[in-house]
Amino acid sequence: MKTALAQSDFPFPMNVFVPIVDLLIGETPEQAADTPVWLALSNEAKGINGEYVHHRKVKKSWPPTRDENAQRRLYNITQRMLSEWL
């Protein structure tokens, strides 16, 4: 997302890399917010649940994110880490 982060005082080589990435693929905060707001408010999006959505389109997520064993491990680790607050 195009924010002031790209103007931050990064050490080399990040001070070169971050602004270039921001310029090439960065989105404005309004653009980045469009899909989550659409999902929350649109009648078109009512049936979408548990999917990866990018620019208002359901997409296949990166294969490791669909690994059910990894999902279960992450869930269990998160539960242990947060147990004192849950």
PDB file of N, CA, C and O in Angstrom:
ATOM      1  N   MET A   1       0.850  -1.169   0.000  1.00  0.00           N
ATOM      2  CA  MET A   1       0.000   0.000   0.000  1.00  0.00           C
ATOM      3  C   MET A   1       0.896   1.232   0.000  1.00  0.00           C
ATOM      4  O   MET A   1       1.908   1.268   0.694  1.00  0.00           O
ATOM      5  N   LYS A   2       0.504   2.222  -0.772  1.00  0.00           N
ATOM      6  CA  LYS A   2       1.284   3.456  -0.846  1.00  0.00           C
ATOM      7  C   LYS A   2       1.013   4.296   0.396  1.00  0.00           C
ATOM      8  O   LYS A   2      -0.042   4.881   0.543  1.00  0.00           O
ATOM      9  N   THR A   3       1.976   4.276   1.301  1.00  0.00           N
ATOM     10  CA  THR A   3       1.883   5.068   2.523  1.00  0.00           C
ATOM     11  C   THR A   3       3.225   5.762   2.738  1.00  0.00           C
ATOM     12  O   THR A   3       4.147   5.615   1.945  1.00  0.00           O
ATOM     13  N   ALA A   4       3.351   6.470   3.821  1.00  0.00           N
ATOM     14  CA  ALA A   4       4.600   7.156   4.145  1.00  0.00           C
ATOM     15  C   ALA A   4       5.731   6.166   4.433  1.00  0.00           C
ATOM     16  O   ALA A   4       6.888   6.557   4.488  1.00  0.00           O
ATOM     17  N   LEU A   5       5.415   4.885   4.584  1.00  0.00           N
ATOM     18  CA  LEU A   5       6.444   3.889   4.849  1.00  0.00           C
ATOM     19  C   LEU A   5       7.520   3.917   3.765  1.00  0.00           C
ATOM     20  O   LEU A   5       8.701   3.768   4.049  1.00  0.00           O
ATOM     21  N   ALA A   6       7.119   4.125   2.516  1.00  0.00           N
ATOM     22  CA  ALA A   6       8.086   4.136   1.424  1.00  0.00           C
ATOM     23  C   ALA A   6       9.072   5.293   1.545  1.00  0.00           C
ATOM     24  O   ALA A   6      10.152   5.248   0.976  1.00  0.00           O
ATOM     25  N   GLN A   7       8.698   6.330   2.281  1.00  0.00           N
ATOM     26  CA  GLN A   7       9.611   7.458   2.474  1.00  0.00           C
ATOM     27  C   GLN A   7      10.435   7.314   3.756  1.00  0.00           C
ATOM     28  O   GLN A   7      11.206   8.206   4.090  1.00  0.00           O
ATOM     29  N   SER A   8      10.274   6.219   4.458  1.00  0.00           N
ATOM     30  CA  SER A   8      11.004   6.020   5.711  1.00  0.00           C
ATOM     31  C   SER A   8      12.503   5.929   5.454  1.00  0.00           C
ATOM     32  O   SER A   8      12.944   5.652   4.350  1.00  0.00           O
ATOM     33  N   ASP A   9      13.263   6.126   6.506  1.00  0.00           N
ATOM     34  CA  ASP A   9      14.719   6.122   6.411  1.00  0.00           C
ATOM     35  C   ASP A   9      15.243   4.702   6.567  1.00  0.00           C
ATOM     36  O   ASP A   9      15.753   4.316   7.607  1.00  0.00           O
ATOM     37  N   PHE A  10      15.107   3.903   5.492  1.00  0.00           N
ATOM     38  CA  PHE A  10      15.574   2.518   5.515  1.00  0.00           C
ATOM     39  C   PHE A  10      17.070   2.464   5.235  1.00  0.00           C
ATOM     40  O   PHE A  10      17.590   3.274   4.484  1.00  0.00           O
ATOM     41  N   PRO A  11      17.761   1.462   5.776  1.00  0.00           N
ATOM     42  CA  PRO A  11      19.161   1.261   5.405  1.00  0.00           C
ATOM     43  C   PRO A  11      19.251   0.661   3.995  1.00  0.00           C
ATOM     44  O   PRO A  11      18.281   0.085   3.494  1.00  0.00           O
ATOM     45  N   PHE A  12      20.393   0.805   3.366  1.00  0.00           N
ATOM     46  CA  PHE A  12      20.621   0.206   2.055  1.00  0.00           C
ATOM     47  C   PHE A  12      20.565  -1.308   2.202  1.00  0.00           C
ATOM     48  O   PHE A  12      21.056  -1.827   3.197  1.00  0.00           O
ATOM     49  N   PRO A  13      20.015  -2.084   1.311  1.00  0.00           N
ATOM     50  CA  PRO A  13      19.406  -1.745   0.028  1.00  0.00           C
ATOM     51  C   PRO A  13      17.901  -1.494   0.112  1.00  0.00           C
ATOM     52  O   PRO A  13      17.258  -1.211  -0.878  1.00  0.00           O
ATOM     53  N   MET A  14      17.338  -1.581   1.324  1.00  0.00           N
ATOM     54  CA  MET A  14      15.889  -1.397   1.452  1.00  0.00           C
ATOM     55  C   MET A  14      15.465   0.008   1.050  1.00  0.00           C
ATOM     56  O   MET A  14      14.362   0.204   0.548  1.00  0.00           O
ATOM     57  N   ASN A  15      16.322   1.010   1.235  1.00  0.00           N
ATOM     58  CA  ASN A  15      15.962   2.382   0.869  1.00  0.00           C
ATOM     59  C   ASN A  15      15.788   2.527  -0.641  1.00  0.00           C
ATOM     60  O   ASN A  15      15.163   3.470  -1.110  1.00  0.00           O
ATOM     61  N   VAL A  16      16.332   1.600  -1.410  1.00  0.00           N
ATOM     62  CA  VAL A  16      16.143   1.585  -2.866  1.00  0.00           C
ATOM     63  C   VAL A  16      14.970   0.672  -3.224  1.00  0.00           C
ATOM     64  O   VAL A  16      14.112   1.021  -4.035  1.00  0.00           O
ATOM     65  N   PHE A  17      14.923  -0.483  -2.597  1.00  0.00           N
ATOM     66  CA  PHE A  17      13.946  -1.519  -2.939  1.00  0.00           C
ATOM     67  C   PHE A  17      12.503  -1.124  -2.603  1.00  0.00           C
ATOM     68  O   PHE A  17      11.611  -1.255  -3.426  1.00  0.00           O
ATOM     69  N   VAL A  18      12.256  -0.630  -1.396  1.00  0.00           N
ATOM     70  CA  VAL A  18      10.887  -0.331  -0.958  1.00  0.00           C
ATOM     71  C   VAL A  18      10.206   0.718  -1.841  1.00  0.00           C
ATOM     72  O   VAL A  18       9.078   0.501  -2.291  1.00  0.00           O
ATOM     73  N   PRO A  19      10.842   1.850  -2.145  1.00  0.00           N
ATOM     74  CA  PRO A  19      10.166   2.824  -3.017  1.00  0.00           C
ATOM     75  C   PRO A  19       9.875   2.290  -4.425  1.00  0.00           C
ATOM     76  O   PRO A  19       8.851   2.617  -5.010  1.00  0.00           O
ATOM     77  N   ILE A  20      10.766   1.442  -4.957  1.00  0.00           N
ATOM     78  CA  ILE A  20      10.534   0.875  -6.299  1.00  0.00           C
ATOM     79  C   ILE A  20       9.337  -0.057  -6.264  1.00  0.00           C
ATOM     80  O   ILE A  20       8.453   0.008  -7.125  1.00  0.00           O
ATOM     81  N   VAL A  21       9.275  -0.933  -5.282  1.00  0.00           N
ATOM     82  CA  VAL A  21       8.131  -1.843  -5.143  1.00  0.00           C
ATOM     83  C   VAL A  21       6.850  -1.043  -4.953  1.00  0.00           C
ATOM     84  O   VAL A  21       5.820  -1.329  -5.572  1.00  0.00           O
ATOM     85  N   ASP A  22       6.914  -0.023  -4.118  1.00  0.00           N
ATOM     86  CA  ASP A  22       5.747   0.826  -3.876  1.00  0.00           C
ATOM     87  C   ASP A  22       5.276   1.471  -5.178  1.00  0.00           C
ATOM     88  O   ASP A  22       4.085   1.512  -5.464  1.00  0.00           O
ATOM     89  N   LEU A  23       6.210   1.963  -5.965  1.00  0.00           N
ATOM     90  CA  LEU A  23       5.864   2.594  -7.231  1.00  0.00           C
ATOM     91  C   LEU A  23       5.242   1.607  -8.207  1.00  0.00           C
ATOM     92  O   LEU A  23       4.265   1.918  -8.889  1.00  0.00           O
ATOM     93  N   LEU A  24       5.782   0.386  -8.268  1.00  0.00           N
ATOM     94  CA  LEU A  24       5.330  -0.599  -9.254  1.00  0.00           C
ATOM     95  C   LEU A  24       4.027  -1.295  -8.877  1.00  0.00           C
ATOM     96  O   LEU A  24       3.178  -1.523  -9.735  1.00  0.00           O
ATOM     97  N   ILE A  25       3.890  -1.666  -7.627  1.00  0.00           N
ATOM     98  CA  ILE A  25       2.705  -2.458  -7.263  1.00  0.00           C
ATOM     99  C   ILE A  25       1.916  -1.900  -6.102  1.00  0.00           C
ATOM    100  O   ILE A  25       0.940  -2.504  -5.671  1.00  0.00           O
ATOM    101  N   GLY A  26       2.336  -0.767  -5.577  1.00  0.00           N
ATOM    102  CA  GLY A  26       1.634  -0.195  -4.437  1.00  0.00           C
ATOM    103  C   GLY A  26       0.237   0.276  -4.807  1.00  0.00           C
ATOM    104  O   GLY A  26      -0.039   0.643  -5.945  1.00  0.00           O
ATOM    105  N   GLU A  27      -0.642   0.229  -3.855  1.00  0.00           N
ATOM    106  CA  GLU A  27      -2.004   0.725  -4.019  1.00  0.00           C
ATOM    107  C   GLU A  27      -2.224   1.860  -3.032  1.00  0.00           C
ATOM    108  O   GLU A  27      -1.614   1.890  -1.967  1.00  0.00           O
ATOM    109  N   THR A  28      -3.130   2.751  -3.381  1.00  0.00           N
ATOM    110  CA  THR A  28      -3.502   3.790  -2.428  1.00  0.00           C
ATOM    111  C   THR A  28      -4.283   3.135  -1.292  1.00  0.00           C
ATOM    112  O   THR A  28      -4.829   2.032  -1.458  1.00  0.00           O
ATOM    113  N   PRO A  29      -4.377   3.774  -0.139  1.00  0.00           N
ATOM    114  CA  PRO A  29      -5.198   3.206   0.935  1.00  0.00           C
ATOM    115  C   PRO A  29      -6.641   2.959   0.487  1.00  0.00           C
ATOM    116  O   PRO A  29      -7.254   1.962   0.861  1.00  0.00           O
ATOM    117  N   GLU A  30      -7.176   3.846  -0.350  1.00  0.00           N
ATOM    118  CA  GLU A  30      -8.553   3.673  -0.847  1.00  0.00           C
ATOM    119  C   GLU A  30      -8.662   2.426  -1.718  1.00  0.00           C
ATOM    120  O   GLU A  30      -9.627   1.657  -1.612  1.00  0.00           O
ATOM    121  N   GLN A  31      -7.666   2.201  -2.588  1.00  0.00           N
ATOM    122  CA  GLN A  31      -7.677   1.005  -3.431  1.00  0.00           C
ATOM    123  C   GLN A  31      -7.551  -0.257  -2.584  1.00  0.00           C
ATOM    124  O   GLN A  31      -8.236  -1.252  -2.832  1.00  0.00           O
ATOM    125  N   ALA A  32      -6.680  -0.216  -1.596  1.00  0.00           N
ATOM    126  CA  ALA A  32      -6.483  -1.381  -0.732  1.00  0.00           C
ATOM    127  C   ALA A  32      -7.727  -1.694   0.094  1.00  0.00           C
ATOM    128  O   ALA A  32      -7.998  -2.854   0.405  1.00  0.00           O
ATOM    129  N   ALA A  33      -8.496  -0.674   0.438  1.00  0.00           N
ATOM    130  CA  ALA A  33      -9.700  -0.867   1.253  1.00  0.00           C
ATOM    131  C   ALA A  33     -10.903  -1.307   0.431  1.00  0.00           C
ATOM    132  O   ALA A  33     -11.884  -1.804   0.993  1.00  0.00           O
ATOM    133  N   ASP A  34     -10.850  -1.153  -0.877  1.00  0.00           N
ATOM    134  CA  ASP A  34     -12.024  -1.408  -1.715  1.00  0.00           C
ATOM    135  C   ASP A  34     -12.589  -2.819  -1.536  1.00  0.00           C
ATOM    136  O   ASP A  34     -13.785  -2.982  -1.308  1.00  0.00           O
ATOM    137  N   THR A  35     -11.758  -3.847  -1.648  1.00  0.00           N
ATOM    138  CA  THR A  35     -12.265  -5.223  -1.569  1.00  0.00           C
ATOM    139  C   THR A  35     -12.814  -5.571  -0.187  1.00  0.00           C
ATOM    140  O   THR A  35     -13.923  -6.115  -0.092  1.00  0.00           O
ATOM    141  N   PRO A  36     -12.100  -5.270   0.920  1.00  0.00           N
ATOM    142  CA  PRO A  36     -12.700  -5.583   2.229  1.00  0.00           C
ATOM    143  C   PRO A  36     -14.028  -4.861   2.475  1.00  0.00           C
ATOM    144  O   PRO A  36     -14.962  -5.448   3.028  1.00  0.00           O
ATOM    145  N   VAL A  37     -14.119  -3.601   2.043  1.00  0.00           N
ATOM    146  CA  VAL A  37     -15.378  -2.864   2.223  1.00  0.00           C
ATOM    147  C   VAL A  37     -16.468  -3.495   1.352  1.00  0.00           C
ATOM    148  O   VAL A  37     -17.602  -3.682   1.807  1.00  0.00           O
ATOM    149  N   TRP A  38     -16.128  -3.837   0.131  1.00  0.00           N
ATOM    150  CA  TRP A  38     -17.079  -4.496  -0.775  1.00  0.00           C
ATOM    151  C   TRP A  38     -17.561  -5.807  -0.162  1.00  0.00           C
ATOM    152  O   TRP A  38     -18.764  -6.100  -0.182  1.00  0.00           O
ATOM    153  N   LEU A  39     -16.642  -6.600   0.388  1.00  0.00           N
ATOM    154  CA  LEU A  39     -17.026  -7.876   1.005  1.00  0.00           C
ATOM    155  C   LEU A  39     -17.976  -7.665   2.184  1.00  0.00           C
ATOM    156  O   LEU A  39     -18.904  -8.441   2.387  1.00  0.00           O
ATOM    157  N   ALA A  40     -17.737  -6.620   2.946  1.00  0.00           N
ATOM    158  CA  ALA A  40     -18.558  -6.366   4.129  1.00  0.00           C
ATOM    159  C   ALA A  40     -19.931  -5.821   3.793  1.00  0.00           C
ATOM    160  O   ALA A  40     -20.905  -6.118   4.490  1.00  0.00           O
ATOM    161  N   LEU A  41     -20.047  -5.057   2.714  1.00  0.00           N
ATOM    162  CA  LEU A  41     -21.286  -4.322   2.468  1.00  0.00           C
ATOM    163  C   LEU A  41     -22.094  -4.739   1.241  1.00  0.00           C
ATOM    164  O   LEU A  41     -23.271  -4.418   1.159  1.00  0.00           O
ATOM    165  N   SER A  42     -21.479  -5.428   0.314  1.00  0.00           N
ATOM    166  CA  SER A  42     -22.143  -5.692  -0.959  1.00  0.00           C
ATOM    167  C   SER A  42     -23.040  -6.930  -0.921  1.00  0.00           C
ATOM    168  O   SER A  42     -22.664  -7.968  -0.384  1.00  0.00           O
ATOM    169  N   ASN A  43     -24.203  -6.819  -1.537  1.00  0.00           N
ATOM    170  CA  ASN A  43     -25.063  -7.991  -1.704  1.00  0.00           C
ATOM    171  C   ASN A  43     -24.423  -9.005  -2.640  1.00  0.00           C
ATOM    172  O   ASN A  43     -24.638 -10.200  -2.505  1.00  0.00           O
ATOM    173  N   GLU A  44     -23.637  -8.531  -3.601  1.00  0.00           N
ATOM    174  CA  GLU A  44     -22.938  -9.437  -4.533  1.00  0.00           C
ATOM    175  C   GLU A  44     -22.006 -10.386  -3.796  1.00  0.00           C
ATOM    176  O   GLU A  44     -21.759 -11.498  -4.247  1.00  0.00           O
ATOM    177  N   ALA A  45     -21.452  -9.953  -2.680  1.00  0.00           N
ATOM    178  CA  ALA A  45     -20.437 -10.730  -1.966  1.00  0.00           C
ATOM    179  C   ALA A  45     -21.016 -11.584  -0.845  1.00  0.00           C
ATOM    180  O   ALA A  45     -20.266 -12.257  -0.144  1.00  0.00           O
ATOM    181  N   LYS A  46     -22.322 -11.587  -0.683  1.00  0.00           N
ATOM    182  CA  LYS A  46     -22.938 -12.296   0.452  1.00  0.00           C
ATOM    183  C   LYS A  46     -22.545 -13.765   0.557  1.00  0.00           C
ATOM    184  O   LYS A  46     -22.359 -14.274   1.637  1.00  0.00           O
ATOM    185  N   GLY A  47     -22.409 -14.464  -0.556  1.00  0.00           N
ATOM    186  CA  GLY A  47     -22.108 -15.895  -0.506  1.00  0.00           C
ATOM    187  C   GLY A  47     -20.631 -16.221  -0.378  1.00  0.00           C
ATOM    188  O   GLY A  47     -20.263 -17.386  -0.285  1.00  0.00           O
ATOM    189  N   ILE A  48     -19.781 -15.227  -0.362  1.00  0.00           N
ATOM    190  CA  ILE A  48     -18.339 -15.474  -0.299  1.00  0.00           C
ATOM    191  C   ILE A  48     -17.937 -15.637   1.162  1.00  0.00           C
ATOM    192  O   ILE A  48     -18.130 -14.754   1.975  1.00  0.00           O
ATOM    193  N   ASN A  49     -17.359 -16.795   1.471  1.00  0.00           N
ATOM    194  CA  ASN A  49     -16.971 -17.087   2.847  1.00  0.00           C
ATOM    195  C   ASN A  49     -15.759 -18.013   2.829  1.00  0.00           C
ATOM    196  O   ASN A  49     -15.779 -19.046   2.159  1.00  0.00           O
ATOM    197  N   GLY A  50     -14.715 -17.649   3.515  1.00  0.00           N
ATOM    198  CA  GLY A  50     -13.540 -18.508   3.613  1.00  0.00           C
ATOM    199  C   GLY A  50     -12.727 -18.572   2.341  1.00  0.00           C
ATOM    200  O   GLY A  50     -11.989 -19.528   2.127  1.00  0.00           O
ATOM    201  N   GLU A  51     -12.850 -17.585   1.499  1.00  0.00           N
ATOM    202  CA  GLU A  51     -12.138 -17.564   0.223  1.00  0.00           C
ATOM    203  C   GLU A  51     -11.087 -16.460   0.223  1.00  0.00           C
ATOM    204  O   GLU A  51     -11.176 -15.497   0.979  1.00  0.00           O
ATOM    205  N   TYR A  52     -10.119 -16.592  -0.664  1.00  0.00           N
ATOM    206  CA  TYR A  52      -9.149 -15.528  -0.897  1.00  0.00           C
ATOM    207  C   TYR A  52      -9.717 -14.641  -1.991  1.00  0.00           C
ATOM    208  O   TYR A  52     -10.051 -15.119  -3.072  1.00  0.00           O
ATOM    209  N   VAL A  53      -9.878 -13.372  -1.700  1.00  0.00           N
ATOM    210  CA  VAL A  53     -10.487 -12.445  -2.655  1.00  0.00           C
ATOM    211  C   VAL A  53      -9.502 -11.311  -2.916  1.00  0.00           C
ATOM    212  O   VAL A  53      -8.989 -10.691  -1.983  1.00  0.00           O
ATOM    213  N   HIS A  54      -9.232 -11.065  -4.190  1.00  0.00           N
ATOM    214  CA  HIS A  54      -8.309 -10.005  -4.597  1.00  0.00           C
ATOM    215  C   HIS A  54      -8.979  -9.182  -5.684  1.00  0.00           C
ATOM    216  O   HIS A  54      -9.424  -9.735  -6.688  1.00  0.00           O
ATOM    217  N   HIS A  55      -9.070  -7.888  -5.463  1.00  0.00           N
ATOM    218  CA  HIS A  55      -9.738  -6.982  -6.421  1.00  0.00           C
ATOM    219  C   HIS A  55     -11.142  -7.486  -6.778  1.00  0.00           C
ATOM    220  O   HIS A  55     -11.504  -7.561  -7.952  1.00  0.00           O
ATOM    221  N   ARG A  56     -11.878  -7.829  -5.731  1.00  0.00           N
ATOM    222  CA  ARG A  56     -13.275  -8.273  -5.846  1.00  0.00           C
ATOM    223  C   ARG A  56     -13.452  -9.575  -6.622  1.00  0.00           C
ATOM    224  O   ARG A  56     -14.552  -9.889  -7.064  1.00  0.00           O
ATOM    225  N   LYS A  57     -12.401 -10.350  -6.765  1.00  0.00           N
ATOM    226  CA  LYS A  57     -12.498 -11.637  -7.466  1.00  0.00           C
ATOM    227  C   LYS A  57     -11.958 -12.743  -6.556  1.00  0.00           C
ATOM    228  O   LYS A  57     -10.911 -12.585  -5.933  1.00  0.00           O
ATOM    229  N   VAL A  58     -12.689 -13.870  -6.509  1.00  0.00           N
ATOM    230  CA  VAL A  58     -12.226 -15.031  -5.750  1.00  0.00           C
ATOM    231  C   VAL A  58     -11.061 -15.635  -6.528  1.00  0.00           C
ATOM    232  O   VAL A  58     -11.158 -15.890  -7.723  1.00  0.00           O
ATOM    233  N   LYS A  59      -9.936 -15.835  -5.835  1.00  0.00           N
ATOM    234  CA  LYS A  59      -8.728 -16.383  -6.447  1.00  0.00           C
ATOM    235  C   LYS A  59      -8.250 -17.574  -5.643  1.00  0.00           C
ATOM    236  O   LYS A  59      -8.588 -17.725  -4.471  1.00  0.00           O
ATOM    237  N   LYS A  60      -7.457 -18.413  -6.271  1.00  0.00           N
ATOM    238  CA  LYS A  60      -6.809 -19.496  -5.532  1.00  0.00           C
ATOM    239  C   LYS A  60      -5.641 -18.889  -4.768  1.00  0.00           C
ATOM    240  O   LYS A  60      -4.848 -18.142  -5.321  1.00  0.00           O
ATOM    241  N   SER A  61      -5.547 -19.204  -3.498  1.00  0.00           N
ATOM    242  CA  SER A  61      -4.433 -18.697  -2.705  1.00  0.00           C
ATOM    243  C   SER A  61      -3.182 -19.529  -2.997  1.00  0.00           C
ATOM    244  O   SER A  61      -3.247 -20.602  -3.603  1.00  0.00           O
ATOM    245  N   TRP A  62      -2.049 -19.036  -2.516  1.00  0.00           N
ATOM    246  CA  TRP A  62      -0.767 -19.708  -2.659  1.00  0.00           C
ATOM    247  C   TRP A  62      -0.895 -21.126  -2.103  1.00  0.00           C
ATOM    248  O   TRP A  62      -1.466 -21.324  -1.016  1.00  0.00           O
ATOM    249  N   PRO A  63      -0.424 -22.167  -2.817  1.00  0.00           N
ATOM    250  CA  PRO A  63      -0.639 -23.560  -2.378  1.00  0.00           C
ATOM    251  C   PRO A  63      -0.327 -23.862  -0.919  1.00  0.00           C
ATOM    252  O   PRO A  63      -1.120 -24.555  -0.268  1.00  0.00           O
ATOM    253  N   PRO A  64       0.779 -23.367  -0.338  1.00  0.00           N
ATOM    254  CA  PRO A  64       1.009 -23.693   1.080  1.00  0.00           C
ATOM    255  C   PRO A  64      -0.093 -23.195   2.016  1.00  0.00           C
ATOM    256  O   PRO A  64      -0.291 -23.755   3.085  1.00  0.00           O
ATOM    257  N   THR A  65      -0.836 -22.183   1.617  1.00  0.00           N
ATOM    258  CA  THR A  65      -1.912 -21.687   2.479  1.00  0.00           C
ATOM    259  C   THR A  65      -3.114 -22.629   2.476  1.00  0.00           C
ATOM    260  O   THR A  65      -3.990 -22.497   3.318  1.00  0.00           O
ATOM    261  N   ARG A  66      -3.138 -23.565   1.547  1.00  0.00           N
ATOM    262  CA  ARG A  66      -4.249 -24.521   1.487  1.00  0.00           C
ATOM    263  C   ARG A  66      -3.909 -25.854   2.156  1.00  0.00           C
ATOM    264  O   ARG A  66      -4.701 -26.785   2.134  1.00  0.00           O
ATOM    265  N   ASP A  67      -2.736 -25.950   2.780  1.00  0.00           N
ATOM    266  CA  ASP A  67      -2.282 -27.164   3.451  1.00  0.00           C
ATOM    267  C   ASP A  67      -2.996 -27.272   4.803  1.00  0.00           C
ATOM    268  O   ASP A  67      -2.726 -26.503   5.726  1.00  0.00           O
ATOM    269  N   GLU A  68      -3.925 -28.217   4.901  1.00  0.00           N
ATOM    270  CA  GLU A  68      -4.741 -28.338   6.113  1.00  0.00           C
ATOM    271  C   GLU A  68      -3.923 -28.689   7.348  1.00  0.00           C
ATOM    272  O   GLU A  68      -4.235 -28.240   8.454  1.00  0.00           O
ATOM    273  N   ASN A  69      -2.858 -29.475   7.187  1.00  0.00           N
ATOM    274  CA  ASN A  69      -2.001 -29.786   8.343  1.00  0.00           C
ATOM    275  C   ASN A  69      -1.293 -28.524   8.831  1.00  0.00           C
ATOM    276  O   ASN A  69      -1.192 -28.294  10.038  1.00  0.00           O
ATOM    277  N   ALA A  70      -0.806 -27.703   7.910  1.00  0.00           N
ATOM    278  CA  ALA A  70      -0.159 -26.451   8.295  1.00  0.00           C
ATOM    279  C   ALA A  70      -1.159 -25.514   8.962  1.00  0.00           C
ATOM    280  O   ALA A  70      -0.830 -24.833   9.941  1.00  0.00           O
ATOM    281  N   GLN A  71      -2.380 -25.490   8.460  1.00  0.00           N
ATOM    282  CA  GLN A  71      -3.424 -24.656   9.064  1.00  0.00           C
ATOM    283  C   GLN A  71      -3.689 -25.095  10.496  1.00  0.00           C
ATOM    284  O   GLN A  71      -3.793 -24.265  11.410  1.00  0.00           O
ATOM    285  N   ARG A  72      -3.779 -26.378  10.707  1.00  0.00           N
ATOM    286  CA  ARG A  72      -4.038 -26.919  12.048  1.00  0.00           C
ATOM    287  C   ARG A  72      -2.882 -26.599  12.998  1.00  0.00           C
ATOM    288  O   ARG A  72      -3.087 -26.184  14.133  1.00  0.00           O
ATOM    289  N   ARG A  73      -1.627 -26.768  12.511  1.00  0.00           N
ATOM    290  CA  ARG A  73      -0.456 -26.440  13.339  1.00  0.00           C
ATOM    291  C   ARG A  73      -0.456 -24.964  13.710  1.00  0.00           C
ATOM    292  O   ARG A  73      -0.210 -24.606  14.863  1.00  0.00           O
ATOM    293  N   LEU A  74      -0.731 -24.099  12.738  1.00  0.00           N
ATOM    294  CA  LEU A  74      -0.769 -22.665  13.002  1.00  0.00           C
ATOM    295  C   LEU A  74      -1.851 -22.331  14.022  1.00  0.00           C
ATOM    296  O   LEU A  74      -1.631 -21.549  14.952  1.00  0.00           O
ATOM    297  N   TYR A  75      -3.014 -22.936  13.866  1.00  0.00           N
ATOM    298  CA  TYR A  75      -4.111 -22.712  14.813  1.00  0.00           C
ATOM    299  C   TYR A  75      -3.687 -23.120  16.223  1.00  0.00           C
ATOM    300  O   TYR A  75      -3.872 -22.369  17.181  1.00  0.00           O
ATOM    301  N   ASN A  76      -3.094 -24.307  16.357  1.00  0.00           N
ATOM    302  CA  ASN A  76      -2.688 -24.804  17.673  1.00  0.00           C
ATOM    303  C   ASN A  76      -1.608 -23.937  18.304  1.00  0.00           C
ATOM    304  O   ASN A  76      -1.655 -23.630  19.501  1.00  0.00           O
ATOM    305  N   ILE A  77      -0.631 -23.522  17.511  1.00  0.00           N
ATOM    306  CA  ILE A  77       0.428 -22.653  18.027  1.00  0.00           C
ATOM    307  C   ILE A  77      -0.166 -21.325  18.481  1.00  0.00           C
ATOM    308  O   ILE A  77       0.172 -20.802  19.545  1.00  0.00           O
ATOM    309  N   THR A  78      -1.051 -20.777  17.682  1.00  0.00           N
ATOM    310  CA  THR A  78      -1.688 -19.495  18.021  1.00  0.00           C
ATOM    311  C   THR A  78      -2.492 -19.621  19.306  1.00  0.00           C
ATOM    312  O   THR A  78      -2.431 -18.744  20.176  1.00  0.00           O
ATOM    313  N   GLN A  79      -3.236 -20.714  19.439  1.00  0.00           N
ATOM    314  CA  GLN A  79      -4.011 -20.943  20.658  1.00  0.00           C
ATOM    315  C   GLN A  79      -3.102 -20.990  21.882  1.00  0.00           C
ATOM    316  O   GLN A  79      -3.412 -20.395  22.919  1.00  0.00           O
ATOM    317  N   ARG A  80      -1.969 -21.703  21.766  1.00  0.00           N
ATOM    318  CA  ARG A  80      -1.030 -21.783  22.896  1.00  0.00           C
ATOM    319  C   ARG A  80      -0.456 -20.409  23.226  1.00  0.00           C
ATOM    320  O   ARG A  80      -0.347 -20.036  24.392  1.00  0.00           O
ATOM    321  N   MET A  81      -0.098 -19.654  22.211  1.00  0.00           N
ATOM    322  CA  MET A  81       0.506 -18.333  22.429  1.00  0.00           C
ATOM    323  C   MET A  81      -0.480 -17.361  23.068  1.00  0.00           C
ATOM    324  O   MET A  81      -0.086 -16.501  23.853  1.00  0.00           O
ATOM    325  N   LEU A  82      -1.759 -17.500  22.732  1.00  0.00           N
ATOM    326  CA  LEU A  82      -2.765 -16.567  23.235  1.00  0.00           C
ATOM    327  C   LEU A  82      -3.559 -17.093  24.413  1.00  0.00           C
ATOM    328  O   LEU A  82      -4.464 -16.407  24.897  1.00  0.00           O
ATOM    329  N   SER A  83      -3.224 -18.284  24.893  1.00  0.00           N
ATOM    330  CA  SER A  83      -4.054 -18.939  25.896  1.00  0.00           C
ATOM    331  C   SER A  83      -4.295 -18.099  27.147  1.00  0.00           C
ATOM    332  O   SER A  83      -5.373 -18.154  27.720  1.00  0.00           O
ATOM    333  N   GLU A  84      -3.314 -17.336  27.559  1.00  0.00           N
ATOM    334  CA  GLU A  84      -3.532 -16.544  28.789  1.00  0.00           C
ATOM    335  C   GLU A  84      -4.528 -15.408  28.586  1.00  0.00           C
ATOM    336  O   GLU A  84      -5.041 -14.852  29.534  1.00  0.00           O
ATOM    337  N   TRP A  85      -4.809 -15.020  27.331  1.00  0.00           N
ATOM    338  CA  TRP A  85      -5.746 -13.943  27.051  1.00  0.00           C
ATOM    339  C   TRP A  85      -7.103 -14.458  26.576  1.00  0.00           C
ATOM    340  O   TRP A  85      -8.029 -13.672  26.420  1.00  0.00           O
ATOM    341  N   LEU A  86      -7.213 -15.742  26.271  1.00  0.00           N
ATOM    342  CA  LEU A  86      -8.479 -16.285  25.777  1.00  0.00           C
ATOM    343  C   LEU A  86      -9.339 -16.827  26.890  1.00  0.00           C
ATOM    344  O   LEU A  86      -8.920 -17.263  27.884  1.00  0.00           O
TER     345      LEU A  86
END
